[in-house]
């Protein structure tokens, strides 16, 4: 009986246990179903585009994902059990990592940019997030870190910065960076006693090279000159390129006084001009350039960076007007002059159409005092300023390229004058000498244009003499010679103007179809003031005679000048001693009166 009772109780217990196990299985199944999505999400998160690794509390790596392997170059087997410091690049000091771990201990996480090293040794920037995982007791059980490679983004940011602040041709800072730095420098100059300057550099003769040889040669020349400017200014805070052939040097803290800063600026300018003037070779061609430099103090009354830059630019233009290859300091009166230049350029564009240009003539005589010809001198009758001399507007015409159209007007007017004179016995034998700008002479169609003018006017080409300056022969002398020979075939004659003041390489003289050398008035007028002038004049006369060229001296203002020059062998003269420049009509009347007086 007791046995049956025991068996019954055991069966009931087993049945109850089975029911509980069954219920537990169902509960576990439900728990598994509820956890499965979370586990899947965790697995997906670990296999993401972010590199991930998990370490234990001691920092040993326990798990990494595939993206970690791709970014770092390490496989799972190579890093398991290792400390993440195997990724260190060495670019961060101990303080950096100390601050990072302080943040993790205090806040439970840290994120920031870290430079790490790949397995192949390359260093690169990462964006890293590290979080501490704690157990129920609050102790750290592991660390989870994510990392992303931001090297592409950083390179793009650096390229965007380079394009925004640097000149792509020379690699120098551009105008935008200059204005930013100049603004800071001007604020600093106001609050400190140390003086600073801004220097505006423009290359003399660059446009001629760029126009004749092309932009590729021009770009190479700019790179060379940028290197020279940087070398001459190696101790200066900033050298920038504004564009074209314009550069700016920002020099801070040159001295405690204006005088000291000015002296330092002069030393920089002298060194820079010497380096810019050194011959430059592009291939087999030799090029000679120079520079014009404007200097202004950072606290010389300019309200902002743009105004300061404008002051330096105006000083640079004054340096160009002074003959180039020099420097000038800013003066407030330059502001008014700049405005006047702008007005003149605007008005000059209308001068031909408004019939404001006039051709004056200055006689040229032989040893007997007989007038053999004239030099055509351009004048501008401005409606507001009155008579404007070439000194005031020719440079403006060249810089604005107006010299080409104006020069063509001069040639046409001179040829028409020759035709008019040919019909009068008193002037039929006269020639006219016309100054030709290098820019005009180098136009590809110059020969055709002059030929058309001669044909249209009917002028005798043998009575036309073109006066060329030495700087024309600095570039492509062979092309210049070819053009001269084409014009020579038409009957046109040539004079070399201002000889001895420019390029002065004697090698080209016997290669060019010249007819006349012209002694510049800068040697003739002070002939007896300095013995060097007499030596130069005598040498030019001897050179011309040996080359079979006529020599004419301009600037002859006294009988003593004329007699000394004739004694040396010069037999042609031009200057105030024989007559001042006159309008063509007045000159004709004067010549007719002179012939009548001679006849009586």
Coordinates of C-alpha atoms in Angstrom, one line a residue:
X1 CA 0.0 0.0 0.0
X2 CA 2.8 2.4 1.0
X3 CA 4.6 1.5 -2.2
X4 CA 1.6 2.4 -4.4
X5 CA 1.3 5.7 -2.4
X6 CA 5.0 6.5 -3.0
X7 CA 4.8 5.7 -6.6
X8 CA 1.8 8.0 -7.0
X9 CA 3.5 10.8 -5.3
X10 CA 6.6 10.4 -7.4
X11 CA 4.5 10.4 -10.6
X12 CA 2.7 13.6 -9.5
X13 CA 6.1 15.2 -8.8
X14 CA 7.5 14.1 -12.2
X15 CA 4.4 15.5 -13.9
X16 CA 4.7 18.8 -12.1
X17 CA 8.4 19.0 -12.9
X18 CA 7.7 18.3 -16.6
X19 CA 5.1 21.0 -16.7
X20 CA 7.6 23.5 -15.2
X21 CA 10.3 22.4 -17.6
X22 CA 7.9 22.8 -20.5
X23 CA 6.9 26.3 -19.2
X24 CA 10.6 27.1 -18.9
X25 CA 11.3 26.0 -22.4
X26 CA 8.5 28.2 -23.6
X27 CA 9.8 31.1 -21.6
X28 CA 13.3 30.6 -23.0
X29 CA 11.9 30.4 -26.5
X30 CA 10.0 33.7 -25.9
X31 CA 13.2 35.3 -24.5
X32 CA 15.2 34.1 -27.4
X33 CA 12.7 35.5 -29.8
X34 CA 12.8 38.8 -28.0
X35 CA 16.6 39.0 -27.9
X36 CA 17.2 37.9 -31.5
X37 CA 16.5 41.3 -33.1
X38 CA 18.8 43.0 -30.6
X39 CA 21.5 40.5 -31.2
X40 CA 21.1 41.0 -35.0
X41 CA 21.2 44.8 -34.5
X42 CA 24.4 44.5 -32.4
X43 CA 25.9 42.3 -35.1
X44 CA 25.0 44.7 -37.8
X45 CA 26.4 47.6 -35.8
X46 CA 29.7 45.8 -35.3
X47 CA 29.9 45.2 -39.0
X48 CA 29.5 48.9 -40.1
X49 CA 31.5 51.4 -42.1
X50 CA 33.1 52.5 -38.9
X51 CA 36.1 50.6 -37.7
X52 CA 35.4 49.1 -34.2
X53 CA 37.4 47.3 -31.6
X54 CA 36.7 46.1 -28.1
X55 CA 39.2 45.7 -25.3
X56 CA 39.0 44.3 -21.9
X57 CA 39.5 46.4 -18.8
X58 CA 43.2 46.1 -19.1
X59 CA 43.3 47.4 -22.6
X60 CA 43.9 44.2 -24.5
X61 CA 42.1 43.9 -27.8
X62 CA 39.4 41.2 -27.7
X63 CA 37.5 41.8 -30.9
X64 CA 37.7 43.9 -34.1
X65 CA 35.5 44.2 -37.1
X66 CA 36.2 44.0 -40.9
X67 CA 36.3 47.8 -41.3
X68 CA 39.0 48.0 -38.6
X69 CA 41.1 45.6 -40.6
X70 CA 40.5 47.5 -43.9
X71 CA 41.4 50.9 -42.3
X72 CA 44.4 49.9 -40.3
X73 CA 45.8 47.1 -42.5
X74 CA 46.0 44.7 -39.5
X75 CA 44.2 41.4 -39.4
X76 CA 42.2 40.2 -36.4
X77 CA 44.9 37.6 -35.6
X78 CA 47.6 40.3 -35.6
X79 CA 45.9 42.5 -33.0
X80 CA 44.1 40.2 -30.6
X81 CA 45.6 40.5 -27.2
X82 CA 47.6 43.5 -28.2
X83 CA 47.2 47.0 -26.8
X84 CA 45.8 49.7 -29.1
X85 CA 49.0 51.7 -28.7
X86 CA 50.4 49.6 -31.6
X87 CA 48.4 52.1 -33.8
X88 CA 50.1 55.2 -32.3
X89 CA 51.9 57.4 -34.9
X90 CA 54.1 59.2 -32.4
X91 CA 52.6 62.6 -33.4
X92 CA 50.8 63.1 -30.0
X93 CA 52.6 63.7 -26.8
X94 CA 51.9 62.2 -23.3
X95 CA 49.7 65.1 -22.3
X96 CA 47.3 64.4 -25.2
X97 CA 46.7 60.8 -24.1
X98 CA 46.6 61.8 -20.4
X99 CA 43.8 64.3 -21.2
X100 CA 41.9 61.7 -23.3
X101 CA 41.9 59.1 -20.4
X102 CA 40.9 61.8 -17.9
X103 CA 37.8 62.5 -20.0
X104 CA 37.0 58.7 -20.2
X105 CA 37.3 58.3 -16.4
X106 CA 35.3 61.4 -15.7
X107 CA 32.6 61.3 -18.3
X108 CA 32.7 57.7 -19.5
X109 CA 33.7 58.6 -23.1
X110 CA 35.9 60.7 -25.3
X111 CA 36.0 61.7 -29.0
X112 CA 38.4 63.6 -31.1
X113 CA 40.9 63.6 -34.0
X114 CA 43.9 61.2 -33.6
X115 CA 46.8 60.7 -36.0
X116 CA 47.5 57.0 -36.1
X117 CA 49.7 54.7 -38.2
X118 CA 48.6 51.9 -40.5
X119 CA 50.4 48.6 -40.7
X120 CA 52.4 49.8 -43.8
X121 CA 53.7 52.8 -41.8
X122 CA 51.5 55.5 -43.3
X123 CA 50.2 58.1 -40.8
X124 CA 46.7 59.4 -41.3
X125 CA 44.0 61.3 -39.3
X126 CA 41.2 59.4 -37.7
X127 CA 38.0 60.5 -35.9
X128 CA 37.9 58.3 -32.7
X129 CA 35.2 57.7 -30.1
X130 CA 36.0 55.6 -27.0
X131 CA 33.4 54.6 -24.4
X132 CA 33.8 52.7 -21.2
X133 CA 31.4 49.7 -20.4
X134 CA 30.7 49.0 -16.7
X135 CA 29.3 46.0 -15.0
X136 CA 26.5 45.9 -12.3
X137 CA 29.0 46.8 -9.7
X138 CA 30.1 49.9 -11.6
X139 CA 33.6 48.7 -12.5
X140 CA 34.9 49.0 -16.1
X141 CA 34.6 45.7 -17.8
X142 CA 35.6 46.7 -21.3
X143 CA 36.1 49.6 -23.7
X144 CA 34.4 50.0 -27.1
X145 CA 36.1 52.2 -29.7
X146 CA 35.0 53.4 -33.1
X147 CA 37.3 55.0 -35.7
X148 CA 36.8 56.5 -39.1
X149 CA 39.5 57.4 -41.7
X150 CA 39.2 61.2 -42.4
X151 CA 42.3 61.6 -44.5
X152 CA 40.2 62.1 -47.7
X153 CA 38.1 64.8 -46.0
X154 CA 41.2 66.4 -44.5
X155 CA 42.9 66.5 -47.9
X156 CA 39.9 68.0 -49.4
X157 CA 39.8 70.7 -46.7
X158 CA 43.5 71.4 -47.2
X159 CA 43.0 71.7 -51.0
X160 CA 40.0 74.0 -50.5
X161 CA 42.2 76.1 -48.1
X162 CA 45.0 76.2 -50.7
X163 CA 42.7 77.3 -53.5
X164 CA 41.1 79.9 -51.3
X165 CA 44.3 81.4 -49.9
X166 CA 47.1 80.6 -52.3
X167 CA 48.0 81.4 -55.8
X168 CA 48.0 78.2 -57.9
X169 CA 50.7 79.4 -60.3
X170 CA 53.4 80.5 -57.8
X171 CA 52.3 78.8 -54.6
X172 CA 52.5 82.2 -52.9
X173 CA 49.6 83.5 -50.7
X174 CA 47.0 85.3 -52.7
X175 CA 45.1 88.6 -52.3
X176 CA 42.6 87.1 -49.8
X177 CA 45.3 85.9 -47.4
X178 CA 47.2 89.2 -47.8
X179 CA 44.2 91.3 -46.8
X180 CA 43.6 89.0 -43.8
X181 CA 47.2 89.2 -42.7
X182 CA 47.5 92.9 -43.5
X183 CA 44.4 93.7 -41.4
X184 CA 46.0 91.9 -38.5
X185 CA 49.4 93.7 -39.0
X186 CA 47.7 97.1 -39.1
X187 CA 45.9 96.4 -35.9
X188 CA 49.2 95.3 -34.4
X189 CA 51.0 98.3 -35.7
X190 CA 48.5 100.6 -33.9
X191 CA 49.1 98.9 -30.6
X192 CA 52.9 98.5 -30.7
X193 CA 55.8 100.9 -31.3
X194 CA 57.5 98.7 -33.9
X195 CA 56.9 100.1 -37.5
X196 CA 56.0 98.0 -40.5
X197 CA 55.7 98.6 -44.2
X198 CA 53.8 97.3 -47.2
X199 CA 55.8 97.0 -50.5
X200 CA 54.0 96.8 -53.9
X201 CA 56.2 95.2 -56.6
X202 CA 55.4 95.4 -60.4
X203 CA 57.6 93.7 -63.0
X204 CA 58.9 96.1 -65.7
X205 CA 58.8 94.6 -69.1
X206 CA 56.8 91.5 -68.3
X207 CA 53.8 92.3 -70.5
X208 CA 56.1 92.6 -73.5
X209 CA 57.4 89.1 -72.9
X210 CA 54.0 87.7 -72.2
X211 CA 52.5 89.3 -75.3
X212 CA 55.3 88.2 -77.7
X213 CA 56.2 84.8 -76.4
X214 CA 52.9 83.6 -75.1
X215 CA 51.3 82.9 -71.7
X216 CA 53.3 79.6 -71.1
X217 CA 56.6 81.5 -71.2
X218 CA 55.0 84.3 -69.2
X219 CA 53.9 81.8 -66.5
X220 CA 57.4 80.3 -66.3
X221 CA 58.9 83.8 -66.0
X222 CA 56.4 84.7 -63.2
X223 CA 57.5 81.5 -61.3
X224 CA 61.1 82.5 -61.6
X225 CA 60.5 86.0 -60.4
X226 CA 58.3 84.9 -57.6
X227 CA 61.2 82.7 -56.4
X228 CA 63.5 85.7 -56.5
X229 CA 61.1 87.9 -54.6
X230 CA 60.7 85.2 -52.0
X231 CA 64.5 84.8 -51.7
X232 CA 65.1 88.5 -51.4
X233 CA 62.4 88.7 -48.7
X234 CA 63.2 85.5 -46.9
X235 CA 63.1 87.1 -43.5
X236 CA 59.8 88.9 -44.2
X237 CA 56.5 87.9 -42.8
X238 CA 54.6 87.5 -46.0
X239 CA 55.1 87.6 -49.8
X240 CA 51.9 87.4 -51.9
X241 CA 50.9 87.5 -55.5
X242 CA 48.0 89.8 -56.3
X243 CA 47.7 88.6 -59.9
X244 CA 49.4 89.3 -63.2
X245 CA 52.9 90.6 -62.6
X246 CA 52.0 92.3 -59.3
X247 CA 53.5 91.1 -55.9
X248 CA 53.2 92.4 -52.4
X249 CA 55.6 92.2 -49.5
X250 CA 54.3 92.6 -45.9
X251 CA 57.2 93.4 -43.5
X252 CA 56.3 94.0 -39.9
X253 CA 58.4 95.3 -37.0
X254 CA 61.2 96.8 -39.1
X255 CA 62.1 99.4 -36.5
X256 CA 60.9 101.5 -33.6
X257 CA 60.9 104.7 -35.6
X258 CA 59.7 105.7 -39.0
X259 CA 63.2 106.5 -40.0
X260 CA 64.5 103.1 -39.0
X261 CA 61.7 101.3 -40.8
X262 CA 62.3 103.4 -43.9
X263 CA 65.9 102.5 -43.9
X264 CA 65.2 98.8 -43.6
X265 CA 62.6 99.1 -46.4
X266 CA 65.2 100.7 -48.6
X267 CA 67.7 97.9 -48.0
X268 CA 65.0 95.3 -48.9
X269 CA 64.1 97.3 -52.1
X270 CA 67.8 97.6 -53.2
X271 CA 68.4 93.9 -52.7
X272 CA 65.2 93.0 -54.5
X273 CA 65.8 95.3 -57.5
X274 CA 69.3 93.8 -57.9
X275 CA 67.9 90.2 -58.0
X276 CA 65.0 91.1 -60.4
X277 CA 67.4 92.7 -62.8
X278 CA 69.5 89.6 -63.2
X279 CA 69.2 88.0 -66.7
X280 CA 66.7 85.3 -66.9
X281 CA 66.8 82.4 -69.4
X282 CA 63.8 80.6 -70.8
X283 CA 65.2 77.9 -73.0
X284 CA 67.8 79.5 -75.2
X285 CA 66.3 83.0 -74.8
X286 CA 67.8 85.6 -72.4
X287 CA 65.3 88.0 -70.9
X288 CA 66.0 91.2 -69.0
X289 CA 63.4 92.5 -66.6
X290 CA 63.3 95.0 -63.7
X291 CA 60.9 96.0 -61.0
X292 CA 59.1 99.1 -59.7
X293 CA 58.4 99.2 -56.0
X294 CA 56.0 101.3 -54.0
X295 CA 56.4 101.5 -50.2
X296 CA 54.0 102.7 -47.5
X297 CA 54.0 102.5 -43.8
X298 CA 51.3 100.3 -42.2
X299 CA 50.0 103.2 -40.1
X300 CA 50.4 106.0 -42.7
X301 CA 46.8 107.2 -42.5
X302 CA 45.1 104.3 -44.2
X303 CA 41.8 103.3 -42.6
X304 CA 41.9 99.6 -43.7
X305 CA 43.9 97.0 -45.6
X306 CA 42.5 97.9 -49.0
X307 CA 43.4 101.6 -48.5
X308 CA 46.9 100.7 -47.4
X309 CA 47.3 98.5 -50.4
X310 CA 46.2 101.3 -52.6
X311 CA 48.8 103.7 -51.1
X312 CA 51.6 101.2 -51.9
X313 CA 50.3 100.8 -55.4
X314 CA 50.2 104.5 -56.0
X315 CA 53.8 104.7 -54.8
X316 CA 54.7 102.0 -57.2
X317 CA 53.3 104.0 -60.1
X318 CA 55.4 106.9 -59.0
X319 CA 58.4 104.7 -59.2
X320 CA 57.4 103.8 -62.8
X321 CA 57.1 107.4 -63.7
X322 CA 60.6 108.0 -62.2
X323 CA 62.1 105.7 -64.8
X324 CA 61.3 102.2 -63.4
X325 CA 63.8 99.9 -61.8
X326 CA 63.5 102.0 -58.6
X327 CA 61.3 102.5 -55.5
X328 CA 59.3 105.3 -54.1
X329 CA 57.6 106.0 -50.8
X330 CA 53.9 106.9 -50.6
X331 CA 53.0 110.6 -50.3
X332 CA 49.4 111.9 -49.8
X333 CA 49.7 114.1 -52.9
X334 CA 49.9 110.9 -54.9
X335 CA 46.2 110.3 -54.3
X336 CA 45.3 113.4 -56.3
X337 CA 47.8 112.4 -59.0
X338 CA 46.2 109.0 -59.3
X339 CA 42.8 110.5 -59.7
X340 CA 44.2 112.8 -62.4
X341 CA 45.8 109.8 -64.2
X342 CA 42.4 108.0 -64.2
X343 CA 40.7 111.0 -65.7
X344 CA 43.4 111.4 -68.3
X345 CA 43.2 107.8 -69.4
X346 CA 39.4 108.1 -69.8
X347 CA 39.7 111.3 -71.8
X348 CA 42.6 109.9 -73.9
X349 CA 40.3 107.2 -75.2
X350 CA 38.3 110.0 -76.8
X351 CA 41.1 112.3 -77.9
X352 CA 41.5 111.1 -81.5
X353 CA 37.7 111.1 -82.1
X354 CA 37.5 114.6 -80.7
X355 CA 40.4 115.9 -82.8
X356 CA 42.4 116.9 -79.7
X357 CA 45.7 115.5 -80.7
X358 CA 48.2 117.7 -82.5
X359 CA 51.5 117.1 -84.3
X360 CA 54.3 119.5 -83.5
X361 CA 57.6 119.6 -85.4
X362 CA 61.1 120.4 -84.2
X363 CA 63.7 121.1 -87.0
X364 CA 66.8 119.0 -87.6
X365 CA 69.7 120.8 -89.3
X366 CA 73.0 120.0 -90.9
X367 CA 76.4 121.5 -90.3
X368 CA 75.5 124.5 -92.4
X369 CA 72.4 125.1 -90.4
X370 CA 70.1 124.1 -93.3
X371 CA 66.9 122.4 -92.2
X372 CA 66.9 118.8 -93.5
X373 CA 63.9 117.4 -91.7
X374 CA 61.8 117.5 -88.5
X375 CA 61.0 115.2 -85.6
X376 CA 57.2 114.8 -85.1
X377 CA 56.3 115.4 -81.5
X378 CA 52.8 114.6 -80.2
X379 CA 50.8 117.0 -78.2
X380 CA 47.4 116.8 -76.6
X381 CA 45.1 119.8 -76.3
X382 CA 43.0 118.7 -73.4
X383 CA 39.7 120.7 -73.1
X384 CA 40.2 121.1 -69.3
X385 CA 43.9 120.8 -68.6
X386 CA 45.1 122.6 -71.7
X387 CA 48.3 121.5 -73.5
X388 CA 49.4 118.1 -72.1
X389 CA 52.9 117.0 -72.9
X390 CA 53.8 113.4 -73.9
X391 CA 55.6 113.0 -70.6
X392 CA 52.2 113.2 -68.9
X393 CA 50.2 110.9 -71.1
X394 CA 52.5 108.5 -73.2
X395 CA 53.0 106.2 -70.2
X396 CA 49.3 106.1 -69.7
X397 CA 48.8 105.3 -73.4
X398 CA 51.2 102.4 -73.2
X399 CA 49.8 100.9 -70.1
X400 CA 46.3 101.0 -71.5
X401 CA 47.4 99.9 -75.0
X402 CA 46.0 103.1 -76.5
X403 CA 49.5 103.7 -77.9
X404 CA 48.8 101.4 -80.8
X405 CA 45.8 103.4 -82.1
X406 CA 47.4 106.8 -81.2
X407 CA 50.7 105.7 -82.9
X408 CA 48.8 104.9 -86.1
X409 CA 47.2 108.3 -86.0
X410 CA 50.6 109.9 -85.7
X411 CA 51.9 107.9 -88.7
X412 CA 49.0 108.8 -90.9
X413 CA 49.2 112.5 -89.9
X414 CA 52.9 112.6 -90.5
X415 CA 52.5 111.0 -94.0
X416 CA 49.8 113.5 -94.9
X417 CA 52.1 116.3 -93.8
X418 CA 54.8 114.9 -96.1
X419 CA 52.4 115.0 -99.0
X420 CA 51.5 118.6 -98.3
X421 CA 55.1 119.6 -98.0
X422 CA 56.0 117.8 -101.2
X423 CA 53.9 120.4 -103.1
X424 CA 55.9 123.4 -101.7
X425 CA 59.4 124.1 -102.8
X426 CA 60.5 125.3 -99.4
X427 CA 59.6 122.0 -97.7
X428 CA 59.7 119.4 -100.5
X429 CA 63.0 117.9 -99.4
X430 CA 62.2 117.6 -95.7
X431 CA 61.9 114.3 -93.9
X432 CA 59.8 113.5 -90.9
X433 CA 61.1 111.4 -88.0
X434 CA 58.3 109.6 -86.0
X435 CA 58.9 107.9 -82.7
X436 CA 57.5 104.3 -82.7
X437 CA 56.5 102.6 -79.5
X438 CA 57.9 99.0 -79.1
X439 CA 54.4 97.8 -78.5
X440 CA 53.3 99.3 -81.8
X441 CA 56.3 98.1 -83.7
X442 CA 55.8 94.5 -82.5
X443 CA 52.2 94.2 -83.7
X444 CA 52.1 91.4 -86.2
X445 CA 50.4 93.6 -88.9
X446 CA 52.6 96.7 -88.4
X447 CA 54.3 96.4 -91.8
X448 CA 51.0 96.0 -93.6
X449 CA 49.4 98.8 -91.7
X450 CA 52.2 101.2 -92.5
X451 CA 52.2 100.1 -96.1
X452 CA 48.5 100.8 -96.3
X453 CA 49.0 104.3 -94.8
X454 CA 51.8 105.1 -97.3
X455 CA 49.6 103.9 -100.2
X456 CA 46.5 105.7 -99.0
X457 CA 48.3 109.0 -98.4
X458 CA 50.7 108.9 -101.3
X459 CA 53.6 109.9 -99.1
X460 CA 57.2 109.3 -100.2
X461 CA 58.5 106.5 -97.9
X462 CA 62.1 107.7 -98.3
X463 CA 61.1 110.9 -96.5
X464 CA 59.8 108.9 -93.5
X465 CA 62.2 108.0 -90.7
X466 CA 61.1 105.7 -87.8
X467 CA 62.9 106.4 -84.5
X468 CA 63.2 103.2 -82.4
X469 CA 64.5 102.8 -78.9
X470 CA 67.0 100.3 -77.6
X471 CA 64.6 98.4 -75.4
X472 CA 62.9 97.2 -78.6
X473 CA 65.9 94.9 -79.2
X474 CA 65.8 93.3 -75.8
X475 CA 63.5 90.5 -77.0
X476 CA 63.5 88.7 -80.3
X477 CA 66.1 90.8 -82.0
X478 CA 65.9 88.6 -85.1
X479 CA 62.1 89.3 -85.5
X480 CA 62.8 93.0 -85.1
X481 CA 65.4 92.9 -87.8
X482 CA 63.1 91.1 -90.1
X483 CA 60.4 93.7 -89.6
X484 CA 62.9 96.5 -90.2
X485 CA 64.1 94.9 -93.4
X486 CA 60.5 94.6 -94.7
X487 CA 60.0 98.3 -94.1
X488 CA 63.4 99.1 -95.5
X489 CA 62.3 97.5 -98.7
X490 CA 59.5 100.0 -98.8
X491 CA 62.1 102.8 -98.6
X492 CA 61.5 103.7 -94.9
X493 CA 64.6 104.8 -93.0
X494 CA 65.5 104.2 -89.3
X495 CA 67.1 106.1 -86.5
X496 CA 68.1 104.6 -83.1
X497 CA 66.7 107.0 -80.5
X498 CA 68.1 107.6 -77.0
X499 CA 71.3 105.6 -77.8
X500 CA 73.3 104.9 -74.6
X501 CA 70.4 105.2 -72.1
X502 CA 68.9 101.7 -72.4
X503 CA 69.9 98.2 -73.4
X504 CA 73.2 99.3 -75.0
X505 CA 74.4 96.0 -76.4
X506 CA 76.6 96.8 -79.3
X507 CA 76.2 93.4 -80.8
X508 CA 72.9 94.3 -82.6
X509 CA 74.1 97.5 -84.2
X510 CA 75.9 95.9 -87.2
X511 CA 73.0 93.5 -87.7
X512 CA 70.2 96.0 -88.0
X513 CA 69.4 98.2 -91.1
X514 CA 69.9 101.5 -89.3
X515 CA 70.6 104.8 -90.9
X516 CA 71.2 107.1 -88.0
X517 CA 72.3 107.1 -84.3
X518 CA 70.7 109.8 -82.1
X519 CA 72.7 111.0 -79.1
X520 CA 70.3 111.5 -76.2
X521 CA 69.8 115.0 -74.8
X522 CA 70.7 113.7 -71.3
X523 CA 74.3 113.5 -72.5
X524 CA 74.3 116.7 -74.6
X525 CA 72.7 119.3 -72.3
X526 CA 75.1 118.7 -69.4
X527 CA 78.0 118.2 -71.9
X528 CA 80.4 120.5 -70.1
X529 CA 79.2 119.7 -66.6
X530 CA 80.7 116.2 -66.4
X531 CA 83.7 114.9 -68.4
X532 CA 81.9 111.5 -68.7
X533 CA 79.2 113.1 -70.9
X534 CA 81.9 114.4 -73.3
X535 CA 83.5 110.9 -73.4
X536 CA 80.1 109.3 -74.1
X537 CA 79.2 111.7 -76.9
X538 CA 82.6 111.4 -78.6
X539 CA 82.4 107.6 -78.4
X540 CA 78.9 107.5 -80.0
X541 CA 80.1 109.8 -82.8
X542 CA 83.2 107.5 -83.5
X543 CA 81.0 104.4 -83.3
X544 CA 78.5 105.9 -85.8
X545 CA 81.3 107.0 -88.2
X546 CA 82.9 103.5 -88.1
X547 CA 79.6 101.8 -88.8
X548 CA 78.8 104.1 -91.6
X549 CA 75.8 105.7 -89.7
X550 CA 74.8 109.3 -89.6
X551 CA 74.9 110.7 -86.0
X552 CA 72.5 113.4 -84.9
X553 CA 72.7 115.1 -81.4
X554 CA 69.4 116.3 -79.8
X555 CA 69.2 118.8 -76.9
X556 CA 71.6 121.2 -78.5
X557 CA 70.9 124.5 -76.8
X558 CA 74.1 126.6 -77.2
X559 CA 76.6 127.5 -79.9
X560 CA 79.3 126.0 -77.7
X561 CA 77.5 122.6 -77.7
X562 CA 77.1 122.7 -81.4
X563 CA 80.7 123.6 -82.2
X564 CA 82.1 121.0 -79.8
X565 CA 79.9 118.3 -81.4
X566 CA 80.9 119.3 -84.9
X567 CA 84.5 119.3 -84.0
X568 CA 84.1 115.7 -82.9
X569 CA 82.5 114.7 -86.2
X570 CA 78.8 115.1 -85.6
X571 CA 77.2 117.0 -88.5
X572 CA 73.4 116.9 -87.6
X573 CA 71.7 118.7 -84.8
X574 CA 68.4 119.2 -83.1
X575 CA 67.5 121.4 -80.2
X576 CA 66.3 124.8 -78.9
X577 CA 69.3 126.5 -80.5
X578 CA 67.7 125.9 -83.9
X579 CA 64.1 126.1 -83.0
X580 CA 61.4 125.0 -80.5
X581 CA 58.7 122.5 -81.5
X582 CA 55.9 124.2 -83.5
X583 CA 52.7 123.2 -85.1
X584 CA 53.3 122.1 -88.7
X585 CA 51.6 125.2 -90.2
X586 CA 53.7 127.6 -88.1
X587 CA 56.9 125.7 -88.9
X588 CA 56.1 126.0 -92.7
X589 CA 55.6 129.8 -92.3
X590 CA 58.9 130.1 -90.4
X591 CA 60.8 128.1 -93.0
X592 CA 59.3 130.2 -95.8
X593 CA 60.3 133.4 -94.0
X594 CA 63.8 132.0 -93.5
X595 CA 64.1 131.2 -97.2
X596 CA 62.9 134.6 -98.1
X597 CA 65.5 136.3 -95.8
X598 CA 68.2 134.1 -97.2
X599 CA 67.2 135.1 -100.7
X600 CA 67.5 138.8 -99.9

